[in-house]
């Protein structure tokens, strides 16, 4: 998806995502456990809701997005002292090698033209013993009602996915790009939300 799309819809993003509030509460709980006392990089933070939630247990959270308007929304009303918001392109990061203990990227890989580029950058900035957390909507497993909702979103807002993976296809994609699946589960949301934790394959 183009940056201008997210700039245009940043102001109503939280309202749109309220339908998945229960799923995100589960997601936040899983991530909070995994990032305890860790230095975390979040890519595609959007309006920063997850960054704020996981800051309760993380040592630090560097929350990034390439949409200026999303970051403006994220910084409204202040944020915890261990959270920093920065503009960044997930496929061209300015951070140093092996800088972070955990990298979190939520519901972004499936809308990228070349998500493998983001995975290469994640591998570079993540410590060798670090953890990748990459929850992603897996649209290949949608039911009829979910397919109808997806079509409506495309017609009304122009939203589209670049990769309609199933859970297994998504995990295979990660493995093909240097990651070893550690654990995961599927959460009930507007679309099946596949939560995955991975480590670098050569160190698995």
Tab-separated table of C-alpha atoms in Angstrom:
chain	number	residue	atom	x	y	z
A	1	UNK	CA	0.000	0.000	0.000
A	2	UNK	CA	1.190	3.500	-0.793
A	3	UNK	CA	2.114	5.948	1.969
A	4	UNK	CA	-0.536	8.422	0.822
A	5	UNK	CA	-3.254	5.839	1.451
A	6	UNK	CA	-2.294	5.603	5.128
A	7	UNK	CA	-1.818	9.356	5.424
A	8	UNK	CA	-5.363	9.811	4.142
A	9	UNK	CA	-6.990	7.324	6.523
A	10	UNK	CA	-4.860	7.908	9.634
A	11	UNK	CA	-7.561	9.996	11.305
A	12	UNK	CA	-10.172	7.228	11.209
A	13	UNK	CA	-7.892	4.215	11.582
A	14	UNK	CA	-8.593	3.640	15.287
A	15	UNK	CA	-12.338	3.875	14.711
A	16	UNK	CA	-12.117	1.281	11.945
A	17	UNK	CA	-10.030	-1.089	14.099
A	18	UNK	CA	-12.450	-1.045	17.046
A	19	UNK	CA	-14.168	-4.075	15.533
A	20	UNK	CA	-11.049	-6.099	16.379
A	21	UNK	CA	-10.573	-4.762	19.909
A	22	UNK	CA	-10.924	-8.186	21.558
A	23	UNK	CA	-8.344	-9.754	19.227
A	24	UNK	CA	-5.889	-6.941	19.865
A	25	UNK	CA	-6.272	-7.331	23.621
A	26	UNK	CA	-5.242	-10.978	23.237
A	27	UNK	CA	-2.441	-9.950	20.898
A	28	UNK	CA	-1.131	-7.341	23.307
A	29	UNK	CA	-1.094	-9.859	26.147
A	30	UNK	CA	0.966	-12.305	24.083
A	31	UNK	CA	3.433	-9.631	23.035
A	32	UNK	CA	3.745	-8.117	26.513
A	33	UNK	CA	4.869	-11.507	27.784
A	34	UNK	CA	7.423	-11.941	24.981
A	35	UNK	CA	9.002	-8.471	25.279
A	36	UNK	CA	9.454	-8.268	29.053
A	37	UNK	CA	12.629	-6.278	29.854
A	38	UNK	CA	13.574	-6.177	26.140
A	39	UNK	CA	14.502	-3.380	23.741
A	40	UNK	CA	11.800	-3.529	21.070
A	41	UNK	CA	11.484	-2.154	17.548
A	42	UNK	CA	7.946	-1.961	16.227
A	43	UNK	CA	7.517	-1.497	12.479
A	44	UNK	CA	4.256	-0.186	10.987
A	45	UNK	CA	3.058	1.004	14.398
A	46	UNK	CA	0.137	2.917	12.879
A	47	UNK	CA	-1.469	4.980	15.642
A	48	UNK	CA	0.765	3.414	18.294
A	49	UNK	CA	-1.844	1.426	20.184
A	50	UNK	CA	0.290	-1.717	20.429
A	51	UNK	CA	3.422	0.290	21.282
A	52	UNK	CA	1.670	1.814	24.284
A	53	UNK	CA	0.294	-1.553	25.408
A	54	UNK	CA	3.596	-3.423	25.271
A	55	UNK	CA	5.532	-0.564	26.887
A	56	UNK	CA	4.105	-1.808	30.197
A	57	UNK	CA	6.625	-4.664	30.206
A	58	UNK	CA	9.293	-3.759	27.607
A	59	UNK	CA	12.473	-1.937	28.602
A	60	UNK	CA	12.115	0.351	25.579
A	61	UNK	CA	9.926	0.570	22.474
A	62	UNK	CA	11.027	2.327	19.285
A	63	UNK	CA	7.769	2.562	17.343
A	64	UNK	CA	8.042	3.428	13.648
A	65	UNK	CA	5.817	3.991	10.654
A	66	UNK	CA	6.411	5.450	7.207
A	67	UNK	CA	3.176	7.454	7.290
A	68	UNK	CA	3.654	10.931	8.753
A	69	UNK	CA	-0.042	11.240	9.597
A	70	UNK	CA	-0.125	7.904	11.397
A	71	UNK	CA	2.750	9.080	13.584
A	72	UNK	CA	0.947	12.363	14.280
A	73	UNK	CA	-2.035	10.356	15.510
A	74	UNK	CA	0.270	8.103	17.557
A	75	UNK	CA	1.828	11.048	19.392
A	76	UNK	CA	-1.451	12.733	20.328
A	77	UNK	CA	-2.098	12.808	24.038
A	78	UNK	CA	1.443	11.867	25.008
A	79	UNK	CA	3.013	8.456	25.474
A	80	UNK	CA	5.022	6.523	28.077
A	81	UNK	CA	8.627	7.658	28.662
A	82	UNK	CA	10.063	4.366	27.370
A	83	UNK	CA	8.366	4.808	23.959
A	84	UNK	CA	9.925	6.762	21.082
A	85	UNK	CA	8.100	7.354	17.780
A	86	UNK	CA	10.136	7.698	14.580
A	87	UNK	CA	9.399	7.739	10.865
A	88	UNK	CA	10.977	4.774	9.091
A	89	UNK	CA	10.535	2.596	6.027
A	90	UNK	CA	10.595	-1.070	7.081
A	91	UNK	CA	12.524	-1.985	3.928
A	92	UNK	CA	15.289	0.615	4.518
A	93	UNK	CA	15.976	1.023	8.217
A	94	UNK	CA	18.515	3.462	9.626
A	95	UNK	CA	19.168	1.473	12.789
A	96	UNK	CA	22.427	-0.291	13.560
A	97	UNK	CA	23.115	-3.998	13.131
A	98	UNK	CA	21.866	-6.227	15.969
A	99	UNK	CA	20.397	-3.264	17.861
A	100	UNK	CA	17.128	-4.783	19.130
A	101	UNK	CA	16.099	-7.783	21.238
A	102	UNK	CA	12.659	-8.044	19.596
A	103	UNK	CA	11.156	-6.760	16.360
A	104	UNK	CA	7.368	-6.541	16.123
A	105	UNK	CA	5.554	-6.051	12.818
A	106	UNK	CA	1.781	-6.440	12.911
A	107	UNK	CA	-0.500	-6.797	9.892
A	108	UNK	CA	1.958	-5.226	7.483
A	109	UNK	CA	3.854	-7.935	5.608
A	110	UNK	CA	0.757	-9.006	3.661
A	111	UNK	CA	0.224	-5.500	2.255
A	112	UNK	CA	3.834	-4.967	1.144
A	113	UNK	CA	4.868	-5.428	-2.487
A	114	UNK	CA	8.190	-6.944	-1.416
A	115	UNK	CA	7.922	-8.100	2.199
A	116	UNK	CA	11.142	-10.097	1.864
A	117	UNK	CA	13.030	-6.777	1.870
A	118	UNK	CA	11.544	-5.935	5.257
A	119	UNK	CA	12.487	-9.369	6.565
A	120	UNK	CA	16.107	-8.842	5.496
A	121	UNK	CA	16.227	-5.524	7.322
A	122	UNK	CA	14.597	-7.068	10.386
A	123	UNK	CA	17.239	-9.802	10.413
A	124	UNK	CA	19.973	-7.168	10.229
A	125	UNK	CA	18.777	-4.985	13.123
A	126	UNK	CA	17.720	-7.913	15.326
A	127	UNK	CA	20.236	-9.473	17.687
A	128	UNK	CA	21.298	-12.992	16.753
A	129	UNK	CA	19.379	-14.422	19.705
A	130	UNK	CA	16.464	-12.034	19.143
A	131	UNK	CA	12.800	-12.668	18.411
A	132	UNK	CA	10.613	-11.648	15.476
A	133	UNK	CA	6.900	-11.284	16.270
A	134	UNK	CA	4.873	-10.951	13.079
A	135	UNK	CA	1.095	-11.333	13.544
A	136	UNK	CA	-0.569	-11.148	10.145
A	137	UNK	CA	-4.090	-11.395	8.743
A	138	UNK	CA	-4.206	-14.608	6.682
A	139	UNK	CA	-6.867	-13.824	4.112
A	140	UNK	CA	-6.764	-17.163	2.306
A	141	UNK	CA	-8.708	-18.696	5.188
A	142	UNK	CA	-11.630	-16.260	5.191
A	143	UNK	CA	-15.255	-17.349	5.162
A	144	UNK	CA	-17.995	-15.949	2.932
A	145	UNK	CA	-18.837	-13.057	5.262
A	146	UNK	CA	-15.174	-12.107	5.583
A	147	UNK	CA	-14.725	-12.212	1.816
A	148	UNK	CA	-17.708	-9.875	1.506
A	149	UNK	CA	-16.165	-7.489	4.040
A	150	UNK	CA	-12.827	-7.569	2.198
A	151	UNK	CA	-14.518	-6.742	-1.098
A	152	UNK	CA	-16.430	-3.895	0.524
A	153	UNK	CA	-13.223	-2.459	1.997
A	154	UNK	CA	-11.611	-2.527	-1.431
A	155	UNK	CA	-14.539	-0.816	-3.140
A	156	UNK	CA	-15.105	1.847	-0.464
A	157	UNK	CA	-11.574	2.664	0.697
A	158	UNK	CA	-9.276	1.181	-1.937
A	159	UNK	CA	-7.662	-1.142	0.610
A	160	UNK	CA	-6.062	-4.242	-0.871
A	161	UNK	CA	-3.699	-6.993	0.154
A	162	UNK	CA	-0.647	-7.987	-1.867
A	163	UNK	CA	-0.449	-11.509	-0.411
A	164	UNK	CA	-3.486	-13.586	0.536
A	165	UNK	CA	-1.598	-16.225	2.525
A	166	UNK	CA	-3.053	-19.055	4.534
A	167	UNK	CA	-1.485	-19.692	7.947
A	168	UNK	CA	0.769	-22.425	6.553
A	169	UNK	CA	1.673	-20.389	3.467
A	170	UNK	CA	2.672	-17.458	5.669
A	171	UNK	CA	4.877	-19.637	7.859
A	172	UNK	CA	6.425	-21.192	4.734
A	173	UNK	CA	7.136	-17.696	3.407
A	174	UNK	CA	8.943	-16.806	6.625
A	175	UNK	CA	10.984	-20.019	6.468
A	176	UNK	CA	11.930	-19.343	2.849
A	177	UNK	CA	13.283	-15.971	3.948
A	178	UNK	CA	15.530	-17.127	6.764
A	179	UNK	CA	13.194	-17.523	9.740
A	180	UNK	CA	12.308	-20.509	11.890
A	181	UNK	CA	8.803	-20.703	13.340
A	182	UNK	CA	8.884	-21.042	17.130
A	183	UNK	CA	5.260	-20.828	18.162
A	184	UNK	CA	1.973	-19.250	17.235
A	185	UNK	CA	-1.790	-19.363	17.244
A	186	UNK	CA	-4.714	-18.014	15.242
A	187	UNK	CA	-6.827	-15.315	16.868
A	188	UNK	CA	-10.441	-14.631	15.955
A	189	UNK	CA	-10.784	-11.219	14.308
A	190	UNK	CA	-12.435	-9.622	11.259
A	191	UNK	CA	-10.066	-11.870	9.321
A	192	UNK	CA	-8.055	-14.797	10.729
A	193	UNK	CA	-5.124	-13.257	12.605
A	194	UNK	CA	-2.112	-15.562	12.675
A	195	UNK	CA	0.224	-14.774	15.567
A	196	UNK	CA	3.771	-16.048	15.011
A	197	UNK	CA	7.081	-15.857	16.828
A	198	UNK	CA	10.256	-16.642	14.869
A	199	UNK	CA	14.023	-16.716	15.313
A	200	UNK	CA	16.757	-16.522	12.721
A	201	UNK	CA	16.903	-19.902	10.994
A	202	UNK	CA	20.660	-20.398	11.214
A	203	UNK	CA	20.426	-20.085	15.012
A	204	UNK	CA	17.254	-22.102	15.561
